[in-house]
Coordinates of C-alpha atoms in Angstrom, one line a residue:
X1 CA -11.9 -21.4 -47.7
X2 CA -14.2 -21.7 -44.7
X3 CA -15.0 -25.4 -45.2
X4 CA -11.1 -25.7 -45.5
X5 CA -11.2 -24.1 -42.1
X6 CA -13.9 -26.3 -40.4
X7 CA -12.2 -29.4 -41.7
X8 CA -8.5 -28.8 -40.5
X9 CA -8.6 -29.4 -37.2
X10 CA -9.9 -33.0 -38.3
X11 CA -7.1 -33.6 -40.4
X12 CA -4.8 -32.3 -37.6
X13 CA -6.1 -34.9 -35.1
X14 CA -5.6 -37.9 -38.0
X15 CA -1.8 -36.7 -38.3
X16 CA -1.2 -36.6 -35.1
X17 CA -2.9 -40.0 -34.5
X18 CA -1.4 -42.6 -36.8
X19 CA -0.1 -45.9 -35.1
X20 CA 3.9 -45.9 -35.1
X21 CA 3.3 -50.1 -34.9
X22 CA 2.0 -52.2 -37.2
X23 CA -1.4 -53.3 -38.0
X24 CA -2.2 -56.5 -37.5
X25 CA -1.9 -59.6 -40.6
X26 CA -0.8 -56.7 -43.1
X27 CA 1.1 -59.1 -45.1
X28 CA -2.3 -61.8 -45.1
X29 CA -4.1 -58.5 -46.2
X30 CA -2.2 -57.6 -49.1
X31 CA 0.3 -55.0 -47.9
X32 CA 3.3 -55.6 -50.5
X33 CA 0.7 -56.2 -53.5
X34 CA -0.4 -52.1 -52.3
X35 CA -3.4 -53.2 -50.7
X36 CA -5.2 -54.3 -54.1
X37 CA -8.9 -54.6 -55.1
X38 CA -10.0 -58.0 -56.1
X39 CA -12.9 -59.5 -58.6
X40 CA -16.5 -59.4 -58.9
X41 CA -15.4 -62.8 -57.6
X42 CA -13.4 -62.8 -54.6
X43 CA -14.0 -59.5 -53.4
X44 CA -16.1 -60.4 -50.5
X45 CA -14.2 -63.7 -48.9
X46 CA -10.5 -63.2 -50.4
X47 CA -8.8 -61.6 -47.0
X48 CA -5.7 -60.7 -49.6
X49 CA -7.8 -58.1 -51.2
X50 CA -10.1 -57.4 -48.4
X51 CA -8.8 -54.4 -47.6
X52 CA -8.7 -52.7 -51.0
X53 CA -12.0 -53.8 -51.7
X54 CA -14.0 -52.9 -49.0
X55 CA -12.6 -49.1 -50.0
X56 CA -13.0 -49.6 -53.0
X57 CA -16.0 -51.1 -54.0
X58 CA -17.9 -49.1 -55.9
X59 CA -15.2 -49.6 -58.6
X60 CA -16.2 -53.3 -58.8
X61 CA -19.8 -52.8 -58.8
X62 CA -22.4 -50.6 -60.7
X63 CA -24.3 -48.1 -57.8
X64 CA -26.2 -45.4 -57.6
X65 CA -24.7 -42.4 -55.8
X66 CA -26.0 -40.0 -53.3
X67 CA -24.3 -36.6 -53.8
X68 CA -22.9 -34.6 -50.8
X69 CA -24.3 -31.9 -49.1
X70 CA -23.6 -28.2 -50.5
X71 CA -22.7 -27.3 -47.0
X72 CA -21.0 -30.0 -45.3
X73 CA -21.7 -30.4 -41.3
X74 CA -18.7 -29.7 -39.4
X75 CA -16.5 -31.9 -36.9
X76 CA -14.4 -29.8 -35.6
X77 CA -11.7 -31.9 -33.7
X78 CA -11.8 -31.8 -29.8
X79 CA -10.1 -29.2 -28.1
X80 CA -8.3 -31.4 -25.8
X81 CA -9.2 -35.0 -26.6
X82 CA -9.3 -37.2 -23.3
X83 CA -7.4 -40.6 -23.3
X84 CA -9.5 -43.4 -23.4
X85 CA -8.7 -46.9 -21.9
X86 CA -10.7 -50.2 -21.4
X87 CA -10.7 -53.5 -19.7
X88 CA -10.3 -57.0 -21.6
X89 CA -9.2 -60.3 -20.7
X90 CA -8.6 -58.9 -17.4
X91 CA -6.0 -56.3 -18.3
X92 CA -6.0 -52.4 -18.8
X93 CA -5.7 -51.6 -22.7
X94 CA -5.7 -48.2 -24.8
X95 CA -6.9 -47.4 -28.3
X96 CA -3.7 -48.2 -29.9
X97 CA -4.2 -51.6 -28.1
X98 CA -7.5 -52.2 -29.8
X99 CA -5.7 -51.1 -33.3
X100 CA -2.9 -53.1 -32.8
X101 CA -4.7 -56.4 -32.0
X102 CA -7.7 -56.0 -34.6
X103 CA -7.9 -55.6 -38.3
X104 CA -9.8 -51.9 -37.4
X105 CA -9.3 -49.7 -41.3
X106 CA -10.7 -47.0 -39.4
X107 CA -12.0 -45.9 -35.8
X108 CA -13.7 -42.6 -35.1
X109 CA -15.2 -41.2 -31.6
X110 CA -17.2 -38.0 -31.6
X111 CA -18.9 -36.8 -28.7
X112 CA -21.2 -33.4 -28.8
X113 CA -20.4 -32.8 -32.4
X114 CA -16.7 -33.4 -31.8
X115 CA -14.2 -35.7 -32.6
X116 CA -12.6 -37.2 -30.1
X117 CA -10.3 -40.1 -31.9
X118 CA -9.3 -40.5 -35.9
X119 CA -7.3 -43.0 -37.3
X120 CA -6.6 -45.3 -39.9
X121 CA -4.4 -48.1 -40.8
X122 CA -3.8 -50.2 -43.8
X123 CA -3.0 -47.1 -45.7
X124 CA -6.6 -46.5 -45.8
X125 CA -7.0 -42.3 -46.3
X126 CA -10.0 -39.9 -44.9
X127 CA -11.2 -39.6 -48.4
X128 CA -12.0 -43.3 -49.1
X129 CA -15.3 -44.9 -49.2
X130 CA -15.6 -47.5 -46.6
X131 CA -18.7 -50.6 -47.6
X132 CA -20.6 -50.9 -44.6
X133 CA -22.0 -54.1 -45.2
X134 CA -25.1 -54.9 -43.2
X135 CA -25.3 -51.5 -41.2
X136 CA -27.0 -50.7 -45.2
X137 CA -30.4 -52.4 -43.2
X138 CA -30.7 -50.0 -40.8
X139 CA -30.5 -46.8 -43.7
X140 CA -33.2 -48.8 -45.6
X141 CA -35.1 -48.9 -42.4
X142 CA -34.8 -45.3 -42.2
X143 CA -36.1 -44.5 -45.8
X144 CA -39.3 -46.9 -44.3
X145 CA -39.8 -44.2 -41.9
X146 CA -39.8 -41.9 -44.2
X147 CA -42.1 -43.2 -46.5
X148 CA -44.3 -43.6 -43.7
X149 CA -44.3 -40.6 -42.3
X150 CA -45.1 -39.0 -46.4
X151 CA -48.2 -41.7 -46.0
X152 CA -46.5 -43.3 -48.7
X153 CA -47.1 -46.6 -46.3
X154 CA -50.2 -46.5 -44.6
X155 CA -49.4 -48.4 -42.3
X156 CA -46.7 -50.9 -41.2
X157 CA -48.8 -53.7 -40.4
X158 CA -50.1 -54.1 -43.5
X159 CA -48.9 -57.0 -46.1
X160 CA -45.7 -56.0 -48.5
X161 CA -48.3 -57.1 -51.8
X162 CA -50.7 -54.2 -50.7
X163 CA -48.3 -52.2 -52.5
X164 CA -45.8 -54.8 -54.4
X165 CA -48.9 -57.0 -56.3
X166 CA -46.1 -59.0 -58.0
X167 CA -45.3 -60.5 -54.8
X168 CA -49.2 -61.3 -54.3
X169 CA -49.2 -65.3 -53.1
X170 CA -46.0 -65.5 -52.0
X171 CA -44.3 -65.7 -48.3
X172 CA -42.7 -62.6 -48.5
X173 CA -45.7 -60.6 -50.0
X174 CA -48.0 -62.1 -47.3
X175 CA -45.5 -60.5 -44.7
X176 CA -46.0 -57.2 -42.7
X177 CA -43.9 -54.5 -43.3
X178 CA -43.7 -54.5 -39.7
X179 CA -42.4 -57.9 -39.0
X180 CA -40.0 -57.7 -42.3
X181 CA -38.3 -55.1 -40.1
X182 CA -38.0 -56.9 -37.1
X183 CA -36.3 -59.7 -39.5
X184 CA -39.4 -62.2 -38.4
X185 CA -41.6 -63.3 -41.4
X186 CA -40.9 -66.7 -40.1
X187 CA -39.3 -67.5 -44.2
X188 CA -36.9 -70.5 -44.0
X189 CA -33.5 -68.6 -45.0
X190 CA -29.9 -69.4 -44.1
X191 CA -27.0 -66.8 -43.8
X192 CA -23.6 -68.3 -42.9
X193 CA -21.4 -66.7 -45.3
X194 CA -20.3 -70.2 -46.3
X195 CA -21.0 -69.5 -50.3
X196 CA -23.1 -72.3 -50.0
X197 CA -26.0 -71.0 -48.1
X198 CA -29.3 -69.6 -49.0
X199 CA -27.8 -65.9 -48.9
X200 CA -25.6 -67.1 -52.4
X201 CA -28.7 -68.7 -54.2
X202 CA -30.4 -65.4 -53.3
X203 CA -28.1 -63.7 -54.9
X204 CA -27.6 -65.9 -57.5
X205 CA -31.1 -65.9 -58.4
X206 CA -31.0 -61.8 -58.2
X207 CA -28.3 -61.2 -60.5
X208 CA -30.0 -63.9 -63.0
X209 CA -33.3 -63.6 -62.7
X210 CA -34.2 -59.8 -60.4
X211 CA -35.2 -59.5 -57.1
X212 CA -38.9 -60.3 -57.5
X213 CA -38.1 -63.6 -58.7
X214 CA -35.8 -64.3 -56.6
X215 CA -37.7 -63.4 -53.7
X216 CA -40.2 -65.6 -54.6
X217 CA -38.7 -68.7 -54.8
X218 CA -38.5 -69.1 -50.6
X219 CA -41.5 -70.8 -50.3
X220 CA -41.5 -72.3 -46.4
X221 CA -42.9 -70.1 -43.5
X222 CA -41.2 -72.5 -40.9
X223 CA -42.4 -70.1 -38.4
X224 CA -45.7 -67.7 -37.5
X225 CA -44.5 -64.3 -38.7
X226 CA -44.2 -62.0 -36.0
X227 CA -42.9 -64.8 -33.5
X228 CA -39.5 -65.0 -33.8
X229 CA -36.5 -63.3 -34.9
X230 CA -34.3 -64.8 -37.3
X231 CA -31.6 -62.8 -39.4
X232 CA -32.2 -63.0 -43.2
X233 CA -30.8 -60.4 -45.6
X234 CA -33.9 -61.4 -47.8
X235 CA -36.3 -59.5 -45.6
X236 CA -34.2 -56.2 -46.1
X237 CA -34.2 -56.8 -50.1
X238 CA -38.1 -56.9 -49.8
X239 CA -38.3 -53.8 -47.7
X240 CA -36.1 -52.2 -50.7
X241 CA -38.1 -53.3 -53.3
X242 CA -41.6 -51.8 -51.8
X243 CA -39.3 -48.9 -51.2
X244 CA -39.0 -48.7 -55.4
X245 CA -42.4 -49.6 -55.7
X246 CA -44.2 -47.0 -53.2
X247 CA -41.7 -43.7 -54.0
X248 CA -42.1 -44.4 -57.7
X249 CA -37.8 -44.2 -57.8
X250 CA -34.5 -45.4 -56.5
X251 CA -34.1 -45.5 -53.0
X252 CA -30.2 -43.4 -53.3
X253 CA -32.2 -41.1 -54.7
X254 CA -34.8 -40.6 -52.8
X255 CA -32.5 -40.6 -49.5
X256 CA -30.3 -38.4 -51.3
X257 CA -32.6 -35.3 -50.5
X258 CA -34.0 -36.6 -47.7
X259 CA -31.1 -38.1 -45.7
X260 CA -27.8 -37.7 -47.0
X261 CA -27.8 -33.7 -47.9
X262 CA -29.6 -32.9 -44.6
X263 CA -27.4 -34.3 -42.7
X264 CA -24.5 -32.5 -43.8
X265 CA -22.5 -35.2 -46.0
X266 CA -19.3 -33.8 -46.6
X267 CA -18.7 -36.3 -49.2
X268 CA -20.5 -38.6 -52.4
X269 CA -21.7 -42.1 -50.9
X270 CA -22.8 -45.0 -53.6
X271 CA -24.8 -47.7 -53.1
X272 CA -24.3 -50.9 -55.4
X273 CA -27.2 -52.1 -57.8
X274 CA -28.5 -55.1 -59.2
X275 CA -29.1 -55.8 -62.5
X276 CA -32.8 -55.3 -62.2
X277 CA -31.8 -51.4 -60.4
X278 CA -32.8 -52.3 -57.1
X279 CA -30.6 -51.4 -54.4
X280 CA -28.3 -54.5 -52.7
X281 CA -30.2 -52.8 -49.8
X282 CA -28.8 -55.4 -47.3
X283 CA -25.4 -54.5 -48.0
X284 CA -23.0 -52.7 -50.4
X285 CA -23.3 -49.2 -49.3
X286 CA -20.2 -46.9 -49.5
X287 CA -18.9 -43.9 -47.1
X288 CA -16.3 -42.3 -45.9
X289 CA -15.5 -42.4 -42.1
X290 CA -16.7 -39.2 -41.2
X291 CA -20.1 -39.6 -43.0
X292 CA -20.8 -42.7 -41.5
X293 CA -19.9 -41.0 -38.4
X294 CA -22.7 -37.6 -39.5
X295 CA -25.0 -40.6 -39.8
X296 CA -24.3 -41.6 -36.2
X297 CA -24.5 -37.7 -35.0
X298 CA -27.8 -37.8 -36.8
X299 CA -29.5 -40.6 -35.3
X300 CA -28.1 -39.4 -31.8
X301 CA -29.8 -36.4 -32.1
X302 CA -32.7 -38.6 -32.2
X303 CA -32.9 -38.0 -36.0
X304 CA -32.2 -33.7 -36.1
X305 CA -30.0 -31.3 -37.6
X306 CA -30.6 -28.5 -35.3
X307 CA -34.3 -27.8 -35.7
X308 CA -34.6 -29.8 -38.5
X309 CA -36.5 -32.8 -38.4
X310 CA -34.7 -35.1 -40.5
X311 CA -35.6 -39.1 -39.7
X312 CA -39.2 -38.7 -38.0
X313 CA -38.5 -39.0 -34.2
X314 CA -41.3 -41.2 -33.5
X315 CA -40.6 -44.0 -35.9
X316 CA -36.8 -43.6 -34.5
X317 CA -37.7 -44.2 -31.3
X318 CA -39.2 -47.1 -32.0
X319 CA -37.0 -48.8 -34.4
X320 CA -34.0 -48.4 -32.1
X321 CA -35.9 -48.8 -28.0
X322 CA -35.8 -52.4 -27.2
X323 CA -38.5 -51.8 -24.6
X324 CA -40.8 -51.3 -27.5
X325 CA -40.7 -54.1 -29.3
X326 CA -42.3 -57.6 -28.3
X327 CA -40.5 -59.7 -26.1
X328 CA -39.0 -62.1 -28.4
X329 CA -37.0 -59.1 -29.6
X330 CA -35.1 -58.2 -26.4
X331 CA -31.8 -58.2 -25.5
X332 CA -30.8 -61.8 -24.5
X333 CA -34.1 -63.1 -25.9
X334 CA -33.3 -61.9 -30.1
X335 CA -29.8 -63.2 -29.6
X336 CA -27.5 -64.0 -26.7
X337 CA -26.4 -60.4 -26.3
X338 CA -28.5 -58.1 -28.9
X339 CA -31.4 -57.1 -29.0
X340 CA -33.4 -56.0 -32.8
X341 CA -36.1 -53.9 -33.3
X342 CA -36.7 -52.6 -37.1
X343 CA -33.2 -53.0 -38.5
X344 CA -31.2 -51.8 -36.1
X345 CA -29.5 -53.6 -33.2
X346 CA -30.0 -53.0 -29.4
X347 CA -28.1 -53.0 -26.2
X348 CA -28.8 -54.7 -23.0
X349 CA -29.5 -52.3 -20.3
X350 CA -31.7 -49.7 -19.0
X351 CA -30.4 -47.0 -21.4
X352 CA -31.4 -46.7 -24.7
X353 CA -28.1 -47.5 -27.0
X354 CA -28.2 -49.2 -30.3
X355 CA -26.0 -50.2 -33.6
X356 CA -25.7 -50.6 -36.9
X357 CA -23.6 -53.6 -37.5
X358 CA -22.2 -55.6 -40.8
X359 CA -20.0 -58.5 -41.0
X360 CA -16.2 -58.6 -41.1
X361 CA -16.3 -55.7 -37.9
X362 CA -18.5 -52.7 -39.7
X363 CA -20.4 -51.0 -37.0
X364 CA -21.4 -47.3 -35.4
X365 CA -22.8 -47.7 -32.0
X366 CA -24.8 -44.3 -30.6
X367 CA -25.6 -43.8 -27.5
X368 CA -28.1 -40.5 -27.7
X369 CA -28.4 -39.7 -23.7
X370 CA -24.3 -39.0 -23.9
X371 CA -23.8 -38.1 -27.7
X372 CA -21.8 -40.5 -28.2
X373 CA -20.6 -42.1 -31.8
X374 CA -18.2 -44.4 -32.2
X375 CA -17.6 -45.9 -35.9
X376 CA -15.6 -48.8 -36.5
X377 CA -14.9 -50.0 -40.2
X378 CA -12.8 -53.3 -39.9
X379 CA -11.5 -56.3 -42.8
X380 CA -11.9 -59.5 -39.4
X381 CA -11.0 -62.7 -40.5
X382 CA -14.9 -63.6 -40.1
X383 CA -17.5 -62.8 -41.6
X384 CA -19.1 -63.4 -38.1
X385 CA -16.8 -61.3 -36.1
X386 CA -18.8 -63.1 -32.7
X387 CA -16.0 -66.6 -33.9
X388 CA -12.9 -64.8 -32.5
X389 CA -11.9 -61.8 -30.2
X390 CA -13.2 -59.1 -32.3
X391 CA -16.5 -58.6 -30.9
X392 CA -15.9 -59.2 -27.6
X393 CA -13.0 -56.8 -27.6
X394 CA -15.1 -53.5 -29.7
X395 CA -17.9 -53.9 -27.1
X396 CA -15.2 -54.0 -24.6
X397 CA -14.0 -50.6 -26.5
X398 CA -17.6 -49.1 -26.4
X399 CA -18.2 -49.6 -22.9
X400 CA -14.6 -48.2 -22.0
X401 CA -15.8 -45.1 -23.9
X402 CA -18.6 -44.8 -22.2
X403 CA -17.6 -45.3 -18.4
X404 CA -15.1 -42.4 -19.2
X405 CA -17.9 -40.3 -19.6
X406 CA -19.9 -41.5 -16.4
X407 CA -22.1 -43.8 -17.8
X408 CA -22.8 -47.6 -17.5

């Protein structure tokens, strides 16, 4: 009855918040079909099951899951939520505007603890299990800090075979665990989400032959390690398997204790598996809105629960601060706009704000001086969301949110 309680005035806010218009493409998306789930096949770059499979893939897939908290943390809704309003292509615009213009499943803002905004389209329901894609690196990143901080790592400049011998000889297992984060062992890998690029023969490879293997077979270091970044889903699979190999288990379990109860999960997430049991890890893990959102509220409390510790501070601080990280890692410098530092992305600017991001529009941005969450799970025509207005349009979102609230 209480959690019934704590969870209403949520579920008041989402009522009163559904769009009267249209989503955008619903027909393109699979709207008179009911939204349905496609194949082990053509779940990932069908767009007319895009939708239903990116809420439902764990019923695709096998996954591990990570079972909710006992005691869920609350978000209450806002007593009086404020209206929020951004500029883009030189016009005034409102939420609605944002939902009505891009393929957004679901949009949250909390603020303090609080939810501010709450809605979904395509049919898609509180309950459901969003895939978050790529924003999966930055939770693996957090389980490194972990590990670390248990002196399971000793440290993270040391070489991935120190504590994976079967990747002895090889690029990946000559790699720090250090640069692996910062996506710059210098490995030749390319990620277009073509299905003809090195990110398919990696997975190819993984489903046929396990991840070891796999990994091994990238044999050019086209660049010093450490120099450069260059994004490679690869370099997240390798943090995943020393993961398996220094906790002695699977890494949903082992964040299921650590991570997912403590901060207050009000519901199961899953995590999909390859056939060897090793986590995707740079993908493929499952939440509802709201717990990717207590993620958020986590890691904007600079990893706490109230005076629980939860994701050591330190390593926090570091993974997410684009002022401590090398040069070559800075905003402008990493990419044209990002920044990276160990799995997570950073923003420009003097303040420290930073994502989780995954193709076709998955993201939470946090900015922990203001509280400030904002979730976004999305079915974009690209893979790349930077080829059309989608980007361009959710940063112009996020900084909307965050002038209302006196900040630049």
């Amino acid at each position: 009855m209480q959690l019934r309680r704590i969870l209403m005035p949520c579920a008041a806010l989402v009522a009163l918040a559904f769009p009267a218009a249209a989503a955008p493409d619903e027909e393109l998306l699979g709207k008179r079909a009911g939204y349905p789930i496609g194949s082990r096949a053509s779940w990932f770059y069908d767009e007319s099951v895009r939708v239903g499979s990116f809420s439902n893939l764990d019923t695709l897939l096998p996954h591990y899951t990570l079972e909710k908290a006992a005691s869920p943390l609350p978000l209450p809704g806002a007593a009086s939520p404020p209206k929020f309003e951004y500029r883009f292509e030189n016009r005034s615009h409102t939420l609605d505007d944002f939902l009505a213009r891009q393929r957004v499943t679901g949009l949250l803002l909390i603020k303090d603890g609080e939810v501010l905004f709450e809605r979904y389209q395509y049919d898609r329901k509180p309950s459901q299990r969003f895939v978050s894609h790529s924003m999966a690196k930055s939770i693996v990143s957090i389980a490194v800090g972990m590990a670390l901080a248990e002196g399971r790592i000793a440290s993270l400049d040391d070489p991935v075979s120190r504590y994976v011998p079967k990747l002895a000889g090889s690029r990946y297992g000559e790699t720090s665990i250090r640069n692996l984060l910062r996506m710059s062992s210098g490995v030749a890998f390319s990620e277009v989400y073509d299905g003809k690029d090195d990110l398919t023969r990696f997975s190819v490879l993984r489903n046929w032959h396990g991840s070891i293997e796999a990994l091994r077979e990238f044999r050019v270091r086209e660049a010093e390690q450490g120099a450069r970044f260059h994004y490679a889903s690869s370099e997240t699979v390798v943090l995943a398997v020393l993961l398996h190999a220094v906790t002695g288990t699977s890494l949903s379990e082992y964040l299921t204790a650590r991570l997912w109860q403590p901060m207050g999960a009000e519901a199961d997430a899953t995590w999909v598996k390859t056939p060897d049991g090793i986590e995707s890890a740079s993908g493929s893990f499952n939440a509802t809105l709201r717990d990717y959102g207590r993620l958020g509220v986590l890691l904007a409390n600079d990893g706490a629960v109230g005076a629980r510790q939860v994701v050591p501070k330190d390593y926090l601080l570091e993974a997410t601060d684009w002022r401590r990280q090398p040069e070559a890692f800075a905003p402008g410098r990493a990419t044209p706009f990002f920044g990276y530092g160990y799995q997570f992305w950073t923003f420009p600017g003097e303040r420290r704000r930073f994502a989780l991001l995954g193709v076709y529009g998955q993201s939470i941005f946090v900015d922990p001086e203001l509280k400030l969450v904002m979730v976004v799970t999305a079915a974009a025509r690209n893979a790349s969301v930077e080829k059309e207005s989608f980007a361009a349009e959710r940063d112009a979102v996020w900084r909307g949110v965050i002038r209302k609230f006196g900040s630049r």
